[in-house]
mmCIF file of C-alpha atoms in Angstrom:
data_model
loop_
_atom_site.group_PDB
_atom_site.id
_atom_site.type_symbol
_atom_site.label_atom_id
_atom_site.label_comp_id
_atom_site.label_asym_id
_atom_site.label_seq_id
_atom_site.Cartn_x
_atom_site.Cartn_y
_atom_site.Cartn_z
ATOM 1 C CA UNK T 1 -14.585 -6.799 38.459
ATOM 2 C CA UNK T 2 -14.251 -4.148 41.148
ATOM 3 C CA UNK T 3 -10.535 -3.392 40.782
ATOM 4 C CA UNK T 4 -10.315 0.303 39.852
ATOM 5 C CA UNK T 5 -7.400 2.393 38.639
ATOM 6 C CA UNK T 6 -8.166 5.937 39.784
ATOM 7 C CA UNK T 7 -11.199 6.701 37.639
ATOM 8 C CA UNK T 8 -11.950 3.755 35.401
ATOM 9 C CA UNK T 9 -12.561 0.012 35.656
ATOM 10 C CA UNK T 10 -10.564 -2.900 34.305
ATOM 11 C CA UNK T 11 -12.018 -4.975 31.476
ATOM 12 C CA UNK T 12 -12.450 -8.604 32.552
ATOM 13 C CA UNK T 13 -12.816 -12.018 30.869
ATOM 14 C CA UNK T 14 -15.532 -14.521 31.762
ATOM 15 C CA UNK T 15 -15.070 -18.302 31.903
ATOM 16 C CA UNK T 16 -15.429 -18.584 28.129
ATOM 17 C CA UNK T 17 -12.892 -15.782 27.570
ATOM 18 C CA UNK T 18 -15.548 -13.342 26.441
ATOM 19 C CA UNK T 19 -14.967 -9.708 27.320
ATOM 20 C CA UNK T 20 -16.819 -8.174 30.250
ATOM 21 C CA UNK T 21 -16.659 -4.453 29.479
ATOM 22 C CA UNK T 22 -17.659 -1.817 32.062
ATOM 23 C CA UNK T 23 -19.026 1.593 30.970
ATOM 24 C CA UNK T 24 -15.690 3.202 31.936
ATOM 25 C CA UNK T 25 -13.046 0.727 30.697
ATOM 26 C CA UNK T 26 -9.334 1.341 31.198
ATOM 27 C CA UNK T 27 -7.740 0.908 27.772
ATOM 28 C CA UNK T 28 -3.985 1.024 27.258
ATOM 29 C CA UNK T 29 -2.361 3.101 24.563
ATOM 30 C CA UNK T 30 1.125 3.340 23.079
ATOM 31 C CA UNK T 31 1.649 6.676 21.396
ATOM 32 C CA UNK T 32 4.309 5.301 19.043
ATOM 33 C CA UNK T 33 7.451 6.643 17.412
ATOM 34 C CA UNK T 34 7.932 9.061 14.528
ATOM 35 C CA UNK T 35 4.471 10.119 13.375
ATOM 36 C CA UNK T 36 2.926 8.197 16.265
ATOM 37 C CA UNK T 37 2.156 11.223 18.484
ATOM 38 C CA UNK T 38 0.473 13.056 15.581
ATOM 39 C CA UNK T 39 -1.791 10.211 14.471
ATOM 40 C CA UNK T 40 -2.538 9.149 18.047
ATOM 41 C CA UNK T 41 -3.725 12.647 19.008
ATOM 42 C CA UNK T 42 -5.986 12.676 15.948
ATOM 43 C CA UNK T 43 -7.304 9.191 16.674
ATOM 44 C CA UNK T 44 -7.971 9.903 20.334
ATOM 45 C CA UNK T 45 -10.038 12.964 19.414
ATOM 46 C CA UNK T 46 -12.146 10.946 16.964
ATOM 47 C CA UNK T 47 -12.656 7.992 19.333
ATOM 48 C CA UNK T 48 -13.639 10.127 22.302
ATOM 49 C CA UNK T 49 -16.005 12.238 20.196
ATOM 50 C CA UNK T 50 -17.725 9.169 18.772
ATOM 51 C CA UNK T 51 -18.180 7.541 22.187
ATOM 52 C CA UNK T 52 -19.578 10.756 23.651
ATOM 53 C CA UNK T 53 -22.039 11.247 20.773
ATOM 54 C CA UNK T 54 -23.087 7.594 20.626
ATOM 55 C CA UNK T 55 -23.752 7.155 24.347
ATOM 56 C CA UNK T 56 -24.406 10.660 25.661
ATOM 57 C CA UNK T 57 -21.894 10.378 28.478
ATOM 58 C CA UNK T 58 -23.062 7.004 29.801
ATOM 59 C CA UNK T 59 -19.865 5.398 28.509
ATOM 60 C CA UNK T 60 -16.320 6.721 28.474
ATOM 61 C CA UNK T 61 -12.849 5.329 27.786
ATOM 62 C CA UNK T 62 -10.248 5.876 30.502
ATOM 63 C CA UNK T 63 -6.838 5.904 28.784
ATOM 64 C CA UNK T 64 -3.702 4.461 30.363
ATOM 65 C CA UNK T 65 -0.361 5.154 28.657
ATOM 66 C CA UNK T 66 1.999 2.217 28.152
ATOM 67 C CA UNK T 67 5.771 2.559 27.802
ATOM 68 C CA UNK T 68 7.217 1.395 24.475
ATOM 69 C CA UNK T 69 9.566 2.467 21.704
ATOM 70 C CA UNK T 70 11.868 5.449 21.703
ATOM 71 C CA UNK T 71 10.060 7.143 24.596
ATOM 72 C CA UNK T 72 10.551 4.059 26.815
ATOM 73 C CA UNK T 73 14.161 3.673 25.669
ATOM 74 C CA UNK T 74 14.928 7.232 26.778
ATOM 75 C CA UNK T 75 13.058 6.870 30.072
ATOM 76 C CA UNK T 76 14.021 3.399 31.295
ATOM 77 C CA UNK T 77 16.764 2.227 28.937
ATOM 78 C CA UNK T 78 14.800 -0.445 27.088
ATOM 79 C CA UNK T 79 12.211 -0.175 24.308
ATOM 80 C CA UNK T 80 9.801 -2.760 25.742
ATOM 81 C CA UNK T 81 10.053 -3.041 29.524
ATOM 82 C CA UNK T 82 8.414 -5.965 31.289
ATOM 83 C CA UNK T 83 5.865 -3.686 32.924
ATOM 84 C CA UNK T 84 4.398 -2.928 29.498
ATOM 85 C CA UNK T 85 3.567 -6.587 28.882
ATOM 86 C CA UNK T 86 2.102 -6.880 32.388
ATOM 87 C CA UNK T 87 -0.077 -3.804 31.932
ATOM 88 C CA UNK T 88 -1.372 -4.867 28.490
ATOM 89 C CA UNK T 89 -2.474 -8.146 30.073
ATOM 90 C CA UNK T 90 -4.126 -6.158 32.853
ATOM 91 C CA UNK T 91 -5.887 -3.802 30.438
ATOM 92 C CA UNK T 92 -6.925 -6.729 28.147
ATOM 93 C CA UNK T 93 -7.408 -4.197 25.311
ATOM 94 C CA UNK T 94 -4.825 -1.714 24.006
ATOM 95 C CA UNK T 95 -4.148 0.414 20.929
ATOM 96 C CA UNK T 96 -0.770 1.492 19.577
ATOM 97 C CA UNK T 97 0.883 3.755 17.059
ATOM 98 C CA UNK T 98 3.818 2.565 14.913
ATOM 99 C CA UNK T 99 7.113 1.641 16.584
ATOM 100 C CA UNK T 100 10.510 2.030 14.911
ATOM 101 C CA UNK T 101 12.783 -0.993 14.482
ATOM 102 C CA UNK T 102 16.251 -0.685 12.835
ATOM 103 C CA UNK T 103 16.668 -2.705 9.623
ATOM 104 C CA UNK T 104 19.372 -5.399 9.708
ATOM 105 C CA UNK T 105 20.758 -4.442 13.124
ATOM 106 C CA UNK T 106 19.855 -3.452 16.663
ATOM 107 C CA UNK T 107 16.988 -4.814 18.725
ATOM 108 C CA UNK T 108 14.375 -7.191 17.366
ATOM 109 C CA UNK T 109 11.111 -5.847 15.922
ATOM 110 C CA UNK T 110 9.061 -4.466 18.787
ATOM 111 C CA UNK T 111 5.840 -5.353 16.984
ATOM 112 C CA UNK T 112 6.918 -8.985 16.570
ATOM 113 C CA UNK T 113 8.056 -9.117 20.195
ATOM 114 C CA UNK T 114 4.686 -7.855 21.431
ATOM 115 C CA UNK T 115 2.885 -10.509 19.396
ATOM 116 C CA UNK T 116 5.179 -13.308 20.506
ATOM 117 C CA UNK T 117 5.343 -12.505 24.223
ATOM 118 C CA UNK T 118 1.602 -11.794 24.560
ATOM 119 C CA UNK T 119 0.674 -14.722 22.281
ATOM 120 C CA UNK T 120 -1.368 -12.461 19.997
ATOM 121 C CA UNK T 121 -1.624 -15.164 17.395
ATOM 122 C CA UNK T 122 -4.186 -13.614 15.035
ATOM 123 C CA UNK T 123 -3.195 -10.578 12.995
ATOM 124 C CA UNK T 124 -6.584 -9.371 11.761
ATOM 125 C CA UNK T 125 -6.674 -6.912 8.856
ATOM 126 C CA UNK T 126 -10.010 -5.887 7.351
ATOM 127 C CA UNK T 127 -9.725 -4.178 3.977
ATOM 128 C CA UNK T 128 -12.656 -2.332 2.419
ATOM 129 C CA UNK T 129 -13.238 0.549 0.049
ATOM 130 C CA UNK T 130 -14.528 3.914 1.219
ATOM 131 C CA UNK T 131 -16.275 5.787 -1.623
ATOM 132 C CA UNK T 132 -14.148 8.596 -2.949
ATOM 133 C CA UNK T 133 -10.767 7.048 -2.203
ATOM 134 C CA UNK T 134 -8.245 6.975 -5.068
ATOM 135 C CA UNK T 135 -7.422 3.539 -6.458
ATOM 136 C CA UNK T 136 -5.209 2.025 -9.179
ATOM 137 C CA UNK T 137 -7.902 -0.554 -10.091
ATOM 138 C CA UNK T 138 -11.184 -0.131 -11.956
ATOM 139 C CA UNK T 139 -13.531 -1.554 -9.328
ATOM 140 C CA UNK T 140 -12.107 -1.063 -5.825
ATOM 141 C CA UNK T 141 -15.643 -1.227 -4.437
ATOM 142 C CA UNK T 142 -15.454 -5.012 -4.935
ATOM 143 C CA UNK T 143 -12.736 -5.267 -2.284
ATOM 144 C CA UNK T 144 -14.192 -6.204 1.088
ATOM 145 C CA UNK T 145 -12.093 -8.846 2.822
ATOM 146 C CA UNK T 146 -10.746 -9.589 6.247
ATOM 147 C CA UNK T 147 -7.349 -11.268 6.486
ATOM 148 C CA UNK T 148 -6.553 -13.551 9.432
ATOM 149 C CA UNK T 149 -2.760 -13.809 9.361
ATOM 150 C CA UNK T 150 -0.990 -16.166 11.782
ATOM 151 C CA UNK T 151 1.203 -14.043 14.001
ATOM 152 C CA UNK T 152 3.554 -16.265 16.012
ATOM 153 C CA UNK T 153 4.945 -18.857 13.593
ATOM 154 C CA UNK T 154 6.303 -19.024 10.024
ATOM 155 C CA UNK T 155 9.313 -16.865 9.124
ATOM 156 C CA UNK T 156 8.222 -14.144 11.553
ATOM 157 C CA UNK T 157 9.021 -16.453 14.457
ATOM 158 C CA UNK T 158 12.502 -15.021 13.949
ATOM 159 C CA UNK T 159 14.462 -18.282 14.292
ATOM 160 C CA UNK T 160 17.607 -17.595 12.288
ATOM 161 C CA UNK T 161 21.396 -17.451 12.435
ATOM 162 C CA UNK T 162 23.773 -15.107 10.636
ATOM 163 C CA UNK T 163 26.035 -16.255 7.820
ATOM 164 C CA UNK T 164 29.387 -17.395 9.184
ATOM 165 C CA UNK T 165 28.230 -17.609 12.798
ATOM 166 C CA UNK T 166 29.225 -20.668 14.806
ATOM 167 C CA UNK T 167 25.547 -21.585 15.145
ATOM 168 C CA UNK T 168 24.989 -21.428 11.388
ATOM 169 C CA UNK T 169 28.133 -23.487 10.693
ATOM 170 C CA UNK T 170 27.077 -26.080 13.264
ATOM 171 C CA UNK T 171 23.567 -26.346 11.833
ATOM 172 C CA UNK T 172 24.990 -26.553 8.305
ATOM 173 C CA UNK T 173 27.174 -29.471 9.391
ATOM 174 C CA UNK T 174 24.263 -31.258 11.079
ATOM 175 C CA UNK T 175 22.112 -30.890 7.961
ATOM 176 C CA UNK T 176 24.895 -32.291 5.781
ATOM 177 C CA UNK T 177 25.983 -35.146 8.033
ATOM 178 C CA UNK T 178 22.622 -36.323 9.369
ATOM 179 C CA UNK T 179 20.117 -35.327 6.675
ATOM 180 C CA UNK T 180 22.323 -35.241 3.514
ATOM 181 C CA UNK T 181 21.308 -31.641 2.826
ATOM 182 C CA UNK T 182 24.047 -29.392 1.476
ATOM 183 C CA UNK T 183 23.722 -25.610 1.684
ATOM 184 C CA UNK T 184 25.719 -22.957 -0.180
ATOM 185 C CA UNK T 185 28.813 -21.907 1.830
ATOM 186 C CA UNK T 186 28.298 -19.128 4.351
ATOM 187 C CA UNK T 187 24.512 -19.339 4.217
ATOM 188 C CA UNK T 188 22.367 -17.457 6.658
ATOM 189 C CA UNK T 189 19.908 -20.030 8.010
ATOM 190 C CA UNK T 190 16.340 -19.621 9.156
ATOM 191 C CA UNK T 191 13.742 -22.106 10.424
ATOM 192 C CA UNK T 192 10.077 -21.830 9.462
ATOM 193 C CA UNK T 193 7.821 -23.506 12.056
ATOM 194 C CA UNK T 194 4.114 -24.062 11.407
ATOM 195 C CA UNK T 195 2.231 -26.209 13.912
ATOM 196 C CA UNK T 196 -1.159 -27.922 13.999
ATOM 197 C CA UNK T 197 -2.178 -26.100 17.182
ATOM 198 C CA UNK T 198 -1.034 -22.710 15.881
ATOM 199 C CA UNK T 199 -2.803 -23.232 12.572
ATOM 200 C CA UNK T 200 -6.054 -24.474 14.016
ATOM 201 C CA UNK T 201 -6.548 -21.734 16.577
ATOM 202 C CA UNK T 202 -6.166 -19.174 13.771
ATOM 203 C CA UNK T 203 -8.522 -21.002 11.412
ATOM 204 C CA UNK T 204 -11.020 -21.484 14.243
ATOM 205 C CA UNK T 205 -11.099 -17.744 14.849
ATOM 206 C CA UNK T 206 -11.480 -17.029 11.115
ATOM 207 C CA UNK T 207 -14.383 -19.468 10.703
ATOM 208 C CA UNK T 208 -16.123 -18.165 13.816
ATOM 209 C CA UNK T 209 -15.797 -14.632 12.477
ATOM 210 C CA UNK T 210 -17.360 -15.653 9.163
ATOM 211 C CA UNK T 211 -20.248 -17.407 10.922
ATOM 212 C CA UNK T 212 -20.921 -14.589 13.394
ATOM 213 C CA UNK T 213 -20.887 -11.954 10.651
ATOM 214 C CA UNK T 214 -22.846 -13.902 8.030
ATOM 215 C CA UNK T 215 -19.955 -14.045 5.550
ATOM 216 C CA UNK T 216 -20.003 -16.644 2.771
ATOM 217 C CA UNK T 217 -16.516 -18.183 2.774
ATOM 218 C CA UNK T 218 -13.150 -18.754 4.413
ATOM 219 C CA UNK T 219 -10.179 -19.281 2.095
ATOM 220 C CA UNK T 220 -7.017 -21.027 3.318
ATOM 221 C CA UNK T 221 -4.057 -19.452 1.503
ATOM 222 C CA UNK T 222 -0.746 -21.330 1.333
ATOM 223 C CA UNK T 223 2.166 -22.459 -0.835
ATOM 224 C CA UNK T 224 1.661 -26.107 -0.048
ATOM 225 C CA UNK T 225 2.738 -27.465 -3.427
ATOM 226 C CA UNK T 226 6.337 -26.486 -2.592
ATOM 227 C CA UNK T 227 6.442 -26.382 1.245
ATOM 228 C CA UNK T 228 4.387 -29.506 1.807
ATOM 229 C CA UNK T 229 5.045 -30.042 5.513
ATOM 230 C CA UNK T 230 4.601 -26.450 6.642
ATOM 231 C CA UNK T 231 2.243 -24.527 4.354
ATOM 232 C CA UNK T 232 0.751 -27.722 2.935
ATOM 233 C CA UNK T 233 0.128 -28.830 6.499
ATOM 234 C CA UNK T 234 -1.495 -25.441 7.209
ATOM 235 C CA UNK T 235 -4.027 -26.232 4.482
ATOM 236 C CA UNK T 236 -4.652 -29.784 5.696
ATOM 237 C CA UNK T 237 -4.966 -28.823 9.357
ATOM 238 C CA UNK T 238 -7.353 -26.033 8.413
ATOM 239 C CA UNK T 239 -9.663 -28.445 6.624
ATOM 240 C CA UNK T 240 -9.327 -30.900 9.517
ATOM 241 C CA UNK T 241 -10.430 -28.231 11.995
ATOM 242 C CA UNK T 242 -13.402 -27.246 9.831
ATOM 243 C CA UNK T 243 -14.517 -30.881 9.543
ATOM 244 C CA UNK T 244 -14.222 -31.705 13.236
ATOM 245 C CA UNK T 245 -15.497 -28.485 14.865
ATOM 246 C CA UNK T 246 -17.778 -26.922 12.245
ATOM 247 C CA UNK T 247 -19.242 -29.898 10.400
ATOM 248 C CA UNK T 248 -22.806 -28.577 10.794
ATOM 249 C CA UNK T 249 -21.928 -25.031 9.732
ATOM 250 C CA UNK T 250 -19.266 -25.400 7.024
ATOM 251 C CA UNK T 251 -18.923 -27.146 3.669
ATOM 252 C CA UNK T 252 -15.804 -27.560 1.565
ATOM 253 C CA UNK T 253 -15.628 -26.297 -1.991
ATOM 254 C CA UNK T 254 -15.131 -29.868 -3.181
ATOM 255 C CA UNK T 255 -18.249 -31.136 -1.387
ATOM 256 C CA UNK T 256 -20.155 -28.135 -2.685
ATOM 257 C CA UNK T 257 -19.612 -29.325 -6.241
ATOM 258 C CA UNK T 258 -19.834 -33.072 -5.645
ATOM 259 C CA UNK T 259 -22.717 -33.232 -3.162
ATOM 260 C CA UNK T 260 -24.701 -30.014 -3.514
ATOM 261 C CA UNK T 261 -24.634 -29.289 -7.237
ATOM 262 C CA UNK T 262 -22.622 -26.137 -6.722
ATOM 263 C CA UNK T 263 -25.317 -24.548 -4.532
ATOM 264 C CA UNK T 264 -24.379 -23.443 -1.027
ATOM 265 C CA UNK T 265 -26.705 -24.984 1.581
ATOM 266 C CA UNK T 266 -28.495 -22.356 3.644
ATOM 267 C CA UNK T 267 -26.528 -21.257 6.683
ATOM 268 C CA UNK T 268 -23.256 -22.850 5.552
ATOM 269 C CA UNK T 269 -19.840 -21.228 5.206
ATOM 270 C CA UNK T 270 -17.756 -22.479 2.275
ATOM 271 C CA UNK T 271 -14.187 -23.538 3.147
ATOM 272 C CA UNK T 272 -11.783 -23.365 0.212
ATOM 273 C CA UNK T 273 -8.069 -23.003 -0.415
ATOM 274 C CA UNK T 274 -5.827 -21.232 -2.910
ATOM 275 C CA UNK T 275 -2.112 -21.188 -3.678
ATOM 276 C CA UNK T 276 -0.510 -17.967 -2.465
ATOM 277 C CA UNK T 277 0.754 -16.856 -5.887
ATOM 278 C CA UNK T 278 -2.621 -17.573 -7.500
ATOM 279 C CA UNK T 279 -4.392 -15.757 -4.673
ATOM 280 C CA UNK T 280 -2.305 -12.660 -5.331
ATOM 281 C CA UNK T 281 -3.913 -12.498 -8.764
ATOM 282 C CA UNK T 282 -7.337 -13.338 -7.396
ATOM 283 C CA UNK T 283 -7.430 -10.412 -4.955
ATOM 284 C CA UNK T 284 -6.666 -8.106 -7.885
ATOM 285 C CA UNK T 285 -8.901 -9.621 -10.552
ATOM 286 C CA UNK T 286 -11.777 -11.303 -8.659
ATOM 287 C CA UNK T 287 -11.885 -9.856 -5.143
ATOM 288 C CA UNK T 288 -15.666 -10.195 -4.893
ATOM 289 C CA UNK T 289 -15.271 -13.995 -4.635
ATOM 290 C CA UNK T 290 -13.484 -13.817 -1.277
ATOM 291 C CA UNK T 291 -14.550 -12.593 2.142
ATOM 292 C CA UNK T 292 -12.381 -14.125 4.897
ATOM 293 C CA UNK T 293 -8.798 -15.254 4.298
ATOM 294 C CA UNK T 294 -6.774 -17.410 6.723
ATOM 295 C CA UNK T 295 -3.067 -17.643 6.008
ATOM 296 C CA UNK T 296 0.421 -18.154 7.433
ATOM 297 C CA UNK T 297 2.289 -15.022 8.398
ATOM 298 C CA UNK T 298 4.331 -14.031 5.355
ATOM 299 C CA UNK T 299 1.558 -14.762 2.830
ATOM 300 C CA UNK T 300 -0.850 -12.693 4.899
ATOM 301 C CA UNK T 301 1.607 -9.815 5.096
ATOM 302 C CA UNK T 302 1.935 -9.164 1.380
ATOM 303 C CA UNK T 303 -1.663 -10.089 0.541
ATOM 304 C CA UNK T 304 -3.074 -7.593 3.038
ATOM 305 C CA UNK T 305 -0.717 -4.906 1.701
ATOM 306 C CA UNK T 306 -1.774 -5.658 -1.887
ATOM 307 C CA UNK T 307 -5.409 -5.348 -0.850
ATOM 308 C CA UNK T 308 -4.720 -2.072 0.946
ATOM 309 C CA UNK T 309 -3.086 -0.665 -2.210
ATOM 310 C CA UNK T 310 -6.440 -1.014 -3.986
ATOM 311 C CA UNK T 311 -8.359 1.039 -1.419
ATOM 312 C CA UNK T 312 -6.200 4.057 -0.674
ATOM 313 C CA UNK T 313 -2.979 2.505 0.630
ATOM 314 C CA UNK T 314 -1.665 1.639 4.071
ATOM 315 C CA UNK T 315 -2.871 4.981 5.380
ATOM 316 C CA UNK T 316 -6.382 3.505 5.284
ATOM 317 C CA UNK T 317 -5.490 -0.036 6.425
ATOM 318 C CA UNK T 318 -6.379 -0.934 10.035
ATOM 319 C CA UNK T 319 -5.128 -3.915 11.974
ATOM 320 C CA UNK T 320 -5.328 -5.841 15.219
ATOM 321 C CA UNK T 321 -3.273 -8.467 17.022
ATOM 322 C CA UNK T 322 -5.635 -10.693 18.967
ATOM 323 C CA UNK T 323 -5.042 -13.565 21.360
ATOM 324 C CA UNK T 324 -7.171 -15.450 23.836
ATOM 325 C CA UNK T 325 -6.219 -13.206 26.762
ATOM 326 C CA UNK T 326 -5.718 -9.739 25.276
ATOM 327 C CA UNK T 327 -5.693 -7.701 22.049
ATOM 328 C CA UNK T 328 -3.606 -4.832 20.668
ATOM 329 C CA UNK T 329 -4.998 -2.699 17.836
ATOM 330 C CA UNK T 330 -2.509 -0.875 15.619
ATOM 331 C CA UNK T 331 -1.809 1.142 12.507
ATOM 332 C CA UNK T 332 -0.370 -1.211 9.873
ATOM 333 C CA UNK T 333 2.153 1.270 8.461
ATOM 334 C CA UNK T 334 5.550 2.320 9.781
ATOM 335 C CA UNK T 335 6.673 5.252 11.910
ATOM 336 C CA UNK T 336 7.784 7.487 8.972
ATOM 337 C CA UNK T 337 10.328 9.431 11.070
ATOM 338 C CA UNK T 338 10.935 12.062 8.382
ATOM 339 C CA UNK T 339 7.368 13.293 8.942
ATOM 340 C CA UNK T 340 7.579 13.232 12.745
ATOM 341 C CA UNK T 341 5.981 16.275 14.350
ATOM 342 C CA UNK T 342 4.841 17.778 11.039
ATOM 343 C CA UNK T 343 1.113 17.080 11.607
ATOM 344 C CA UNK T 344 0.997 15.812 8.029
ATOM 345 C CA UNK T 345 0.405 12.060 7.808
ATOM 346 C CA UNK T 346 -2.952 10.350 7.286
ATOM 347 C CA UNK T 347 -4.326 9.066 10.628
ATOM 348 C CA UNK T 348 -6.896 6.866 8.855
ATOM 349 C CA UNK T 349 -5.186 3.547 9.615
ATOM 350 C CA UNK T 350 -5.082 4.172 13.361
ATOM 351 C CA UNK T 351 -8.594 5.688 13.403
ATOM 352 C CA UNK T 352 -9.978 2.589 11.674
ATOM 353 C CA UNK T 353 -7.985 0.383 14.048
ATOM 354 C CA UNK T 354 -9.810 2.279 16.780
ATOM 355 C CA UNK T 355 -13.086 1.363 15.084
ATOM 356 C CA UNK T 356 -12.018 -2.283 15.240
ATOM 357 C CA UNK T 357 -11.252 -1.802 18.928
ATOM 358 C CA UNK T 358 -14.690 -0.314 19.589
ATOM 359 C CA UNK T 359 -16.322 -3.252 17.800
ATOM 360 C CA UNK T 360 -14.154 -5.658 19.806
ATOM 361 C CA UNK T 361 -15.475 -4.261 23.104
ATOM 362 C CA UNK T 362 -19.044 -4.244 21.785
ATOM 363 C CA UNK T 363 -19.385 -0.484 21.220
ATOM 364 C CA UNK T 364 -20.472 -0.843 17.595
ATOM 365 C CA UNK T 365 -22.644 2.278 17.576
ATOM 366 C CA UNK T 366 -19.597 4.481 18.154
ATOM 367 C CA UNK T 367 -17.622 2.597 15.508
ATOM 368 C CA UNK T 368 -20.395 3.072 12.963
ATOM 369 C CA UNK T 369 -20.464 6.820 13.664
ATOM 370 C CA UNK T 370 -16.766 7.016 12.809
ATOM 371 C CA UNK T 371 -17.023 4.952 9.629
ATOM 372 C CA UNK T 372 -19.928 7.022 8.319
ATOM 373 C CA UNK T 373 -18.239 10.327 9.180
ATOM 374 C CA UNK T 374 -14.970 9.152 7.635
ATOM 375 C CA UNK T 375 -16.810 8.278 4.411
ATOM 376 C CA UNK T 376 -18.478 11.701 4.257
ATOM 377 C CA UNK T 377 -15.161 13.436 4.889
ATOM 378 C CA UNK T 378 -13.437 11.596 2.053
ATOM 379 C CA UNK T 379 -16.366 12.136 -0.307
ATOM 380 C CA UNK T 380 -16.142 15.865 0.438
ATOM 381 C CA UNK T 381 -12.517 15.742 -0.742
ATOM 382 C CA UNK T 382 -11.098 16.692 2.645
ATOM 383 C CA UNK T 383 -8.015 14.486 2.927
ATOM 384 C CA UNK T 384 -4.347 14.440 3.931
ATOM 385 C CA UNK T 385 -1.503 14.813 1.437
ATOM 386 C CA UNK T 386 -1.158 11.118 0.537
ATOM 387 C CA UNK T 387 -4.713 11.031 -0.804
ATOM 388 C CA UNK T 388 -4.930 14.640 -2.009
ATOM 389 C CA UNK T 389 -2.128 14.147 -4.538
ATOM 390 C CA UNK T 390 -4.152 11.332 -6.136
ATOM 391 C CA UNK T 391 -7.573 13.034 -6.138
ATOM 392 C CA UNK T 392 -8.834 15.778 -8.431
ATOM 393 C CA UNK T 393 -10.245 18.784 -6.596
ATOM 394 C CA UNK T 394 -9.286 17.548 -3.138
ATOM 395 C CA UNK T 395 -8.546 19.936 -0.278
ATOM 396 C CA UNK T 396 -5.358 18.906 1.477
ATOM 397 C CA UNK T 397 -5.495 19.220 5.246
ATOM 398 C CA UNK T 398 -3.197 18.396 8.132
ATOM 399 C CA UNK T 399 -3.480 15.273 10.251
ATOM 400 C CA UNK T 400 -5.202 17.137 13.096
ATOM 401 C CA UNK T 401 -7.500 18.993 10.665
ATOM 402 C CA UNK T 402 -8.591 15.708 9.119
ATOM 403 C CA UNK T 403 -9.559 14.394 12.558
ATOM 404 C CA UNK T 404 -11.595 17.530 13.284
ATOM 405 C CA UNK T 405 -13.283 17.235 9.875
ATOM 406 C CA UNK T 406 -14.338 13.663 10.713
ATOM 407 C CA UNK T 407 -15.722 14.774 14.088
ATOM 408 C CA UNK T 408 -17.703 17.600 12.446
ATOM 409 C CA UNK T 409 -19.403 15.066 10.167
ATOM 410 C CA UNK T 410 -20.615 12.747 12.922
ATOM 411 C CA UNK T 411 -24.388 12.554 13.215
#
C-alpha cells in the first residue's frame, strides 16, 4: 500500500486477511489513564530499542497517538471519539495503556466499547513463568497457557436494565406472562447471549493458533451443565467446528481413548472440554496438562487472572484484543490512579503486550530480544515494588529504571 502518513506506511491486509507489514509501519498507541503515561513511556523505550537492535535500522515503528480516556475527554468532550475507531481501523494494529471507567455509574467501560465497536472478538492472554518471579505455588514453571476469551458476547455484552426501571419491569412482566418465569421483585435484569457464529470464530482462532505453534491441545471451558443453551452450546459448537473444519488435524479426547488407545496420533491437536469450576482447580493443580484454552468471556476473565497470580501477578500479564480487521494490544491491569505520575508501577504487562504485538506483525526477533532481556533483568533481582516486596534480596527500581535495565540486558 502506498498511502503514507508523513514518515511511515500503513499496514495492509491481503485477500486472506493476513497482515502486509512494511518496514516502517504506522502503529497507533493510546497512552492511557492513571499510570498509563508512565508504563507507556517505559514500554516505548523497550520496543524501540529491541527493534533497532534486532534489525539494525532497517525496520522502525512510526507511532501515531490515538485519543481516548481522560485526555480525550478533556480535549474533545468525549472519552472515545469516533475518529479513534476510524484511526485504529486505518492503523490495523494498535497498543494501549489502561483506561479508567467509573464503577456502577458514568460512561460504559471504554475497553468493552473498543472491543464491541471494532469487533475484536478474541481476547488473547498468554500466561507463562519467567524464572525468578515470586509465586504463591510450588511449581509456577509448569504454567504456560494461552487463553482465548470471547470478547463480544456473554455477560460482557452489557445487555442489562437497572432494578425498578420501566424496561426491567416490562421485561419482568413478559417473562412472567409469556414464559411463566417469576423473578424476585425489583430485580436488575441482564441477558447473556452466546451465538454459534461468535463461538466458532473464537474456537477457530484458538485451534489455528495451537496448530501453527505446535501445541498439543485446545480445551473448551464452560459451565454447560447449568447454562445448557449458552455455555453448553459453546461447548457443542466448539466441537462441531473442530469436526467440520479441522477433521484431519484434530482429535477429541473421547476419540483419543476409544479409537487410539490413549495415544495422540502424530500431528494431531487434542480437543477437550472442562467445566469452569473444575478448570479453576486444574490450572492450579495440573497446569502442565493444558496449553490453549477457549472460553466464554466471564470464565476467561477469572481464569486468566488466576493464572497470572501464579506467575507474578497482573503486572506480568499481557493481553490482546484481536479481530479479523484489526488488533489492539493492552495491559490487562487497571489504571491505578493513586500511583499516577509516580514512576512506580511495573510496566511488565504492557511491555509483554508489546512483545505480542511484535509477534503479530511478524517481528519475532525483536520480541525474543525483549523476552530474554526481561528474564535476565528479573533473575538479577532488578524489579519494581510489586515484585521486590515478594523477593528476597531484590533491588527495587522505578518504572523507567526497570525499562532501562531491560534495554541494557538486550544482546
